[in-house]
Short mmCIF file of C-alpha atoms and ligand atoms in Angstrom, two decimals:
data_model
loop_
_atom_site.label_atom_id
_atom_site.label_comp_id
_atom_site.label_asym_id
_atom_site.label_seq_id
_atom_site.Cartn_x
_atom_site.Cartn_y
_atom_site.Cartn_z
CA MET A 768 85.38 119.25 95.18
CA ILE A 769 87.59 117.57 92.85
CA SER A 770 85.95 116.21 89.64
CA TYR A 771 87.68 113.07 87.92
CA LYS A 772 87.03 114.85 84.31
CA GLU A 773 89.88 117.23 85.72
CA LEU A 774 92.21 114.53 86.15
CA GLY A 775 91.57 112.72 82.91
CA LEU A 776 89.58 109.99 84.01
CA VAL A 777 86.26 108.38 82.73
CA ASN A 778 83.11 106.65 84.32
CA THR A 779 82.14 103.33 83.35
CA ARG A 780 79.02 104.23 81.32
CA GLU A 781 80.11 103.84 78.25
CA MET A 782 82.96 101.15 78.38
CA PHE A 783 80.12 98.93 79.94
CA LYS A 784 77.76 99.59 77.00
CA ARG A 785 80.52 98.63 74.78
CA ALA A 786 81.67 95.55 76.46
CA VAL A 787 78.32 93.82 76.79
CA ALA A 788 77.64 94.52 73.44
CA GLY A 789 80.81 93.15 72.04
CA GLY A 790 81.12 90.12 74.43
CA TYR A 791 83.98 90.75 76.55
CA ALA A 792 84.65 92.01 80.07
CA ILE A 793 87.04 95.29 81.61
CA PRO A 794 89.59 94.46 83.65
CA ALA A 795 89.16 95.77 87.23
CA PHE A 796 92.92 95.67 89.27
CA ASN A 797 92.92 96.43 92.48
CA PHE A 798 95.77 98.72 93.26
CA ASN A 799 97.75 100.37 96.49
CA THR A 800 101.33 100.76 95.38
CA MET A 801 103.36 102.81 92.64
CA GLU A 802 104.67 99.85 91.18
CA GLN A 803 100.92 98.31 90.69
CA MET A 804 99.59 101.38 88.74
CA GLN A 805 102.45 101.04 86.60
CA ALA A 806 102.15 98.05 85.62
CA ILE A 807 98.69 98.21 85.02
CA VAL A 808 98.99 101.33 82.87
CA MET A 809 101.88 99.51 80.86
CA ALA A 810 99.68 96.57 79.94
CA ALA A 811 96.54 98.70 79.51
CA VAL A 812 98.76 100.71 77.28
CA GLU A 813 100.29 97.80 75.11
CA THR A 814 96.97 95.94 74.95
CA LYS A 815 94.86 99.21 73.95
CA SER A 816 92.53 98.26 76.86
CA PRO A 817 90.39 100.18 79.06
CA VAL A 818 91.05 99.46 82.28
CA ILE A 819 89.42 99.89 85.94
CA MET A 820 92.03 100.74 88.85
CA GLN A 821 90.16 100.17 92.22
CA VAL A 822 90.98 100.91 95.70
CA SER A 823 89.43 99.31 98.50
CA LYS A 824 89.07 101.02 101.79
CA GLY A 825 91.78 99.28 103.23
CA ALA A 826 94.32 100.41 100.24
CA ARG A 827 93.02 104.22 101.20
CA ASN A 828 94.17 103.43 104.66
CA TYR A 829 97.29 101.97 103.69
CA ALA A 830 98.30 104.78 101.08
CA ASN A 831 96.43 107.42 101.80
CA GLY A 832 93.68 109.15 99.48
CA VAL A 833 95.44 112.02 98.20
CA ILE A 834 98.36 109.94 97.11
CA LEU A 835 96.20 107.24 95.36
CA ARG A 836 94.00 109.93 93.69
CA ASN A 837 97.14 111.37 92.44
CA LEU A 838 98.70 108.40 90.99
CA ALA A 839 95.49 107.86 89.07
CA LYS A 840 96.06 111.23 87.83
CA GLY A 841 99.76 110.21 87.15
CA ALA A 842 98.39 107.10 85.47
CA VAL A 843 96.26 109.13 82.75
CA GLU A 844 99.36 111.32 82.04
CA TYR A 845 101.75 108.13 82.02
CA ALA A 846 99.49 106.26 79.87
CA LYS A 847 99.78 109.45 77.45
CA GLU A 848 103.51 109.45 77.51
CA LEU A 849 103.30 105.67 76.32
CA GLY A 850 101.62 106.91 73.33
CA CYS A 851 98.18 106.21 74.28
CA GLU A 852 96.70 109.33 72.92
CA HIS A 853 92.97 108.33 74.36
CA PRO A 854 93.40 106.19 77.56
CA GLU A 855 90.09 105.08 79.08
CA ILE A 856 91.22 104.80 82.58
CA VAL A 857 88.32 104.77 85.70
CA LEU A 858 89.21 105.24 89.48
CA HIS A 859 86.93 103.17 91.08
CA LEU A 860 86.08 102.48 94.95
CA ASP A 861 85.92 98.87 95.80
CA HIS A 862 83.30 97.61 98.39
CA GLY A 863 82.45 101.21 99.87
CA ASP A 864 81.01 100.31 103.04
CA SER A 865 78.95 103.73 103.69
CA PHE A 866 77.45 106.62 102.04
CA GLU A 867 79.87 108.39 103.88
CA LEU A 868 82.87 106.91 102.46
CA CYS A 869 81.57 106.87 98.74
CA LYS A 870 80.56 110.62 99.06
CA ASP A 871 84.39 111.32 100.31
CA CYS A 872 85.51 109.47 97.00
CA ILE A 873 83.32 110.97 94.65
CA ASP A 874 84.25 114.45 96.23
CA ASN A 875 87.66 113.85 95.69
CA GLY A 876 88.35 112.34 91.99
CA PHE A 877 86.79 109.13 91.92
CA SER A 878 84.58 109.01 88.43
CA SER A 879 82.94 105.33 90.14
CA VAL A 880 82.12 103.70 93.31
CA MET A 881 80.76 100.41 94.61
CA ILE A 882 78.25 100.64 97.56
CA ASP A 883 77.97 97.27 98.87
CA GLY A 884 75.03 96.79 100.92
CA SER A 885 74.73 93.07 100.34
CA HIS A 886 75.08 92.02 103.78
CA LEU A 887 71.77 94.57 104.72
CA PRO A 888 68.51 93.25 104.73
CA TYR A 889 66.98 93.85 101.10
CA GLU A 890 65.43 96.71 101.90
CA GLU A 891 68.54 98.56 103.37
CA ASN A 892 70.56 97.70 100.97
CA ILE A 893 68.19 99.23 98.71
CA ALA A 894 67.65 102.42 100.49
CA LEU A 895 71.49 102.73 100.84
CA ALA A 896 72.56 102.19 97.46
CA LYS A 897 69.84 104.75 96.20
CA LYS A 898 71.17 107.53 98.33
CA VAL A 899 74.94 106.90 96.92
CA VAL A 900 73.47 106.49 93.28
CA ASP A 901 71.30 110.18 93.98
CA TYR A 902 74.26 111.89 94.78
CA ALA A 903 76.66 110.29 92.35
CA HIS A 904 74.84 110.95 89.45
CA GLN A 905 74.50 114.63 90.08
CA TYR A 906 78.27 114.41 89.27
CA ASP A 907 78.12 111.76 86.31
CA VAL A 908 79.94 109.33 88.54
CA THR A 909 78.54 105.50 88.06
CA VAL A 910 77.85 103.03 91.16
CA GLU A 911 78.03 99.47 91.02
CA ALA A 912 75.81 97.99 93.68
CA GLU A 913 75.66 94.19 94.94
CA LEU A 914 73.21 91.42 95.31
CA GLY A 915 74.06 87.79 96.57
CA VAL A 916 76.84 87.71 99.21
CA LEU A 917 80.37 85.98 98.70
CA ALA A 918 82.23 84.25 100.41
CA GLY A 919 85.80 84.48 101.11
CA VAL A 920 88.23 87.00 102.81
CA GLU A 921 89.02 90.56 101.08
CA ASP A 922 90.81 93.21 102.90
CA GLU A 923 87.94 94.20 105.54
CA VAL A 924 85.29 91.96 103.82
CA SER A 925 84.77 88.49 104.88
CA ALA A 926 81.75 86.19 104.81
CA ALA A 927 81.85 82.87 105.77
CA GLU A 928 79.48 81.65 103.40
CA SER A 929 78.32 82.76 99.81
CA HIS A 930 74.44 83.28 98.88
CA TYR A 931 73.39 83.26 95.65
CA THR A 932 72.35 86.19 93.86
CA LYS A 933 68.33 85.40 93.65
CA PRO A 934 67.06 86.31 89.67
CA GLU A 935 63.66 87.19 91.08
CA GLU A 936 64.96 90.40 92.88
CA VAL A 937 67.60 91.60 90.48
CA ILE A 938 64.72 94.12 88.32
CA ASP A 939 63.24 95.15 91.35
CA PHE A 940 66.62 95.91 92.94
CA SER A 941 68.62 98.04 90.17
CA THR A 942 65.08 99.50 88.88
CA ARG A 943 64.49 101.04 92.75
CA THR A 944 68.30 101.81 93.10
CA GLY A 945 68.93 103.53 89.95
CA CYS A 946 72.67 101.79 89.78
CA ASP A 947 74.63 101.60 86.82
CA SER A 948 75.99 98.04 87.36
CA LEU A 949 75.40 94.83 89.47
CA ALA A 950 77.76 92.79 91.55
CA ILE A 951 76.30 89.36 91.62
CA SER A 952 77.25 85.89 93.65
CA ILE A 953 77.57 82.96 91.22
CA GLY A 954 80.25 80.96 93.00
CA THR A 955 83.29 83.34 92.65
CA SER A 956 84.83 84.18 96.24
CA HIS A 957 87.48 86.81 97.60
CA GLY A 958 90.97 85.78 98.61
CA ALA A 959 93.47 83.41 97.75
CA HIS A 960 91.87 80.25 99.61
CA LYS A 961 88.69 80.85 97.44
CA PHE A 962 87.63 76.75 98.28
CA THR A 963 88.91 74.17 100.69
CA PRO A 964 90.21 71.06 99.14
CA GLU A 965 86.94 69.18 100.54
CA GLN A 966 84.59 71.54 97.69
CA CYS A 967 86.63 70.55 95.01
CA THR A 968 87.51 67.47 92.83
CA LEU A 969 90.70 66.01 91.97
CA VAL A 970 91.05 66.14 88.09
CA ASN A 971 94.84 64.51 87.15
CA GLY A 972 96.35 65.57 90.24
CA VAL A 973 94.66 69.33 90.45
CA LEU A 974 92.10 70.69 92.29
CA VAL A 975 89.26 71.85 90.31
CA PRO A 976 86.62 73.68 92.66
CA PRO A 977 82.99 73.62 91.71
CA PRO A 978 81.76 75.16 88.71
CA LEU A 979 80.12 78.95 88.54
CA ALA A 980 76.48 78.84 88.64
CA PHE A 981 75.86 79.71 84.83
CA ASP A 982 72.07 79.09 84.90
CA ILE A 983 71.80 81.84 87.76
CA LEU A 984 73.79 84.31 85.38
CA HIS A 985 71.67 83.52 82.22
CA GLU A 986 68.45 84.03 84.24
CA ILE A 987 69.86 87.45 85.40
CA GLU A 988 70.79 88.39 81.93
CA LYS A 989 67.35 87.21 80.72
CA LYS A 990 65.71 89.65 83.61
CA LEU A 991 68.06 92.36 82.70
CA PRO A 992 69.09 92.59 78.94
CA GLY A 993 72.16 94.44 78.57
CA PHE A 994 72.68 95.20 81.79
CA PRO A 995 76.00 95.57 83.36
CA ILE A 996 76.71 92.35 85.32
CA VAL A 997 80.51 92.41 87.64
CA LEU A 998 82.02 89.55 89.07
CA HIS A 999 83.97 89.94 92.34
CA GLY A 1000 86.68 87.41 93.59
CA SER A 1001 87.86 86.46 90.14
CA SER A 1002 91.48 85.89 90.46
CA SER A 1003 92.39 82.02 89.15
CA VAL A 1004 95.45 81.81 91.80
CA PRO A 1005 98.29 80.69 89.09
CA MET A 1006 99.67 77.35 90.52
CA GLU A 1007 103.09 78.47 89.12
CA GLU A 1008 103.11 81.84 91.05
CA VAL A 1009 102.05 79.69 94.44
CA ASN A 1010 104.93 77.17 93.71
CA THR A 1011 107.27 79.67 93.36
CA ILE A 1012 106.02 81.63 96.45
CA ASN A 1013 106.37 78.00 98.29
CA LYS A 1014 109.59 77.61 96.84
CA TYR A 1015 111.37 80.59 97.64
CA GLY A 1016 110.26 80.29 101.53
CA GLY A 1017 106.67 81.12 101.53
CA HIS A 1018 104.14 78.67 102.89
CA LEU A 1019 100.54 79.28 100.99
CA GLU A 1020 98.67 75.87 101.75
CA ALA A 1021 95.87 75.09 99.15
CA ALA A 1022 95.21 78.12 97.67
CA ILE A 1023 93.05 77.59 94.58
CA GLY A 1024 90.90 80.00 92.48
CA ILE A 1025 88.58 80.15 89.50
CA PRO A 1026 89.70 78.74 86.43
CA GLU A 1027 89.88 80.97 83.84
CA GLU A 1028 88.19 78.88 81.06
CA GLN A 1029 85.13 79.85 83.30
CA LEU A 1030 86.28 83.51 83.47
CA ARG A 1031 86.23 83.39 79.76
CA GLU A 1032 83.01 82.03 79.14
CA ALA A 1033 81.69 84.65 81.61
CA SER A 1034 82.99 87.60 79.95
CA LYS A 1035 81.49 86.60 76.57
CA SER A 1036 77.76 87.11 78.38
CA ALA A 1037 76.50 90.49 80.39
CA VAL A 1038 79.48 90.19 82.57
CA CYS A 1039 81.43 93.37 81.84
CA LYS A 1040 83.45 94.07 84.75
CA ILE A 1041 85.69 91.21 86.22
CA ASN A 1042 87.98 92.06 89.45
CA ILE A 1043 91.47 90.61 90.22
CA ASP A 1044 93.56 91.19 92.89
CA SER A 1045 94.95 88.19 94.82
CA ASP A 1046 96.85 87.50 91.30
CA SER A 1047 98.72 90.75 91.32
CA ARG A 1048 99.72 90.24 95.10
CA LEU A 1049 100.70 86.57 94.19
CA ALA A 1050 102.88 87.92 90.85
CA MET A 1051 104.35 90.25 93.15
CA THR A 1052 105.22 88.27 95.91
CA ALA A 1053 106.51 85.29 94.05
CA ALA A 1054 109.01 87.89 92.17
CA VAL A 1055 110.26 89.53 95.29
CA ARG A 1056 110.49 86.01 96.50
CA LYS A 1057 112.65 84.77 94.23
CA HIS A 1058 114.76 87.50 93.47
CA LEU A 1059 115.78 88.00 97.14
CA ALA A 1060 116.65 84.26 97.41
CA GLU A 1061 118.71 84.47 94.40
CA HIS A 1062 120.32 87.72 95.60
CA PRO A 1063 120.84 87.79 99.09
CA GLY A 1064 122.95 90.62 99.06
CA ASP A 1065 120.58 92.84 97.33
CA PHE A 1066 118.89 95.48 99.36
CA ASP A 1067 117.95 98.33 96.78
CA PRO A 1068 114.29 98.12 96.67
CA ARG A 1069 114.48 98.76 92.99
CA GLN A 1070 116.44 95.61 92.51
CA TYR A 1071 113.14 93.31 93.53
CA LEU A 1072 110.35 95.66 92.73
CA LYS A 1073 111.61 96.02 89.32
CA PRO A 1074 111.48 92.20 88.76
CA ALA A 1075 107.96 92.13 90.80
CA ARG A 1076 106.36 94.78 88.32
CA ASP A 1077 107.46 93.11 85.52
CA ASN A 1078 105.57 90.09 86.57
CA MET A 1079 102.66 92.13 87.04
CA LYS A 1080 102.48 93.57 84.12
CA LYS A 1081 102.78 90.17 82.31
CA MET A 1082 100.09 89.06 84.57
CA TYR A 1083 97.97 91.85 83.35
CA ILE A 1084 98.35 91.39 79.46
CA HIS A 1085 97.61 87.88 80.05
CA LYS A 1086 94.17 88.58 81.58
CA ILE A 1087 93.15 91.16 79.18
CA VAL A 1088 94.79 89.29 75.94
CA ASN A 1089 93.64 85.77 77.05
CA VAL A 1090 90.71 86.03 79.67
CA LEU A 1091 88.61 88.87 79.44
CA GLY A 1092 89.28 89.97 75.61
CA SER A 1093 89.26 93.82 76.14
CA ASP A 1094 92.36 94.41 73.83
CA GLY A 1095 92.00 96.47 71.22
CA LYS A 1096 88.71 98.28 72.62
CA LEU A 1097 89.73 101.61 73.34
CA ALA A 1098 86.77 104.03 71.82
CA GLN A 1099 89.79 105.80 69.64
ZN1 ZN B 772 84.86 92.09 96.06
#
């Protein structure tokens, strides 16, 4: 058993409490490479923000669990080296799909896990989440569960259509599972193609997706005052990065995200964790494509991964400062 506490990581409990009370959200950035980790840490240190570094099952398959754990341990030490005395870094499992996977992560240094039983019948979702919570809480690991289904594709998670969370279920669900936070479905979506053009309205030449269901969010807040709410699938898919990718040989059609204005509004509510993955993928790919197109003779990976890292760091800082508002929110 390797406890996250030995690695210098923290769970989400205290940071969520402060985020809900303070009307901001903690960024949850997915990572599976060293450059993403470095960019996340640099951005968090520069902005003095707590941060959740999350890993999906696909990331664990890609990068190996032992390597990712040591990258997270390295993240804490790197943050200190960059001058942050008390970094608040969470290592979180994104979309855990079984008790066994969650247990394996808890036993191997994760400070937080998500158990996603949202595709199961209601009672089975509760039973699975409760089993994970009972195990996790023995080790002071926090648990995120999900009610409602998001559309879109993310690694091994995919659903054709979304089902909004039913506010009448949230009290029963959170009480019976004992979960520490709740991911809900109010119109966000996984991936870089969150909506079809047909679902959007054309405003000044830009496709604007349907607004998030803030009425449902507010109803949930009323039923669970102060309870931490999580939004998945919240990349905004910046057109600037999509255009760069397409200009330098890429082919991304109809990539549409969640407008940042809506995420800014959600951050001020009980939403205290916002998941961003696709935007980092886009920032990395855009920078790599641009560099290689402009420097066709380069073949040292450092030559194109450095601008990729710089571009991701810029994006992370922008999200922290201009969208989520978690800058300057470290406890000490
Ligand atoms: Zn997700």
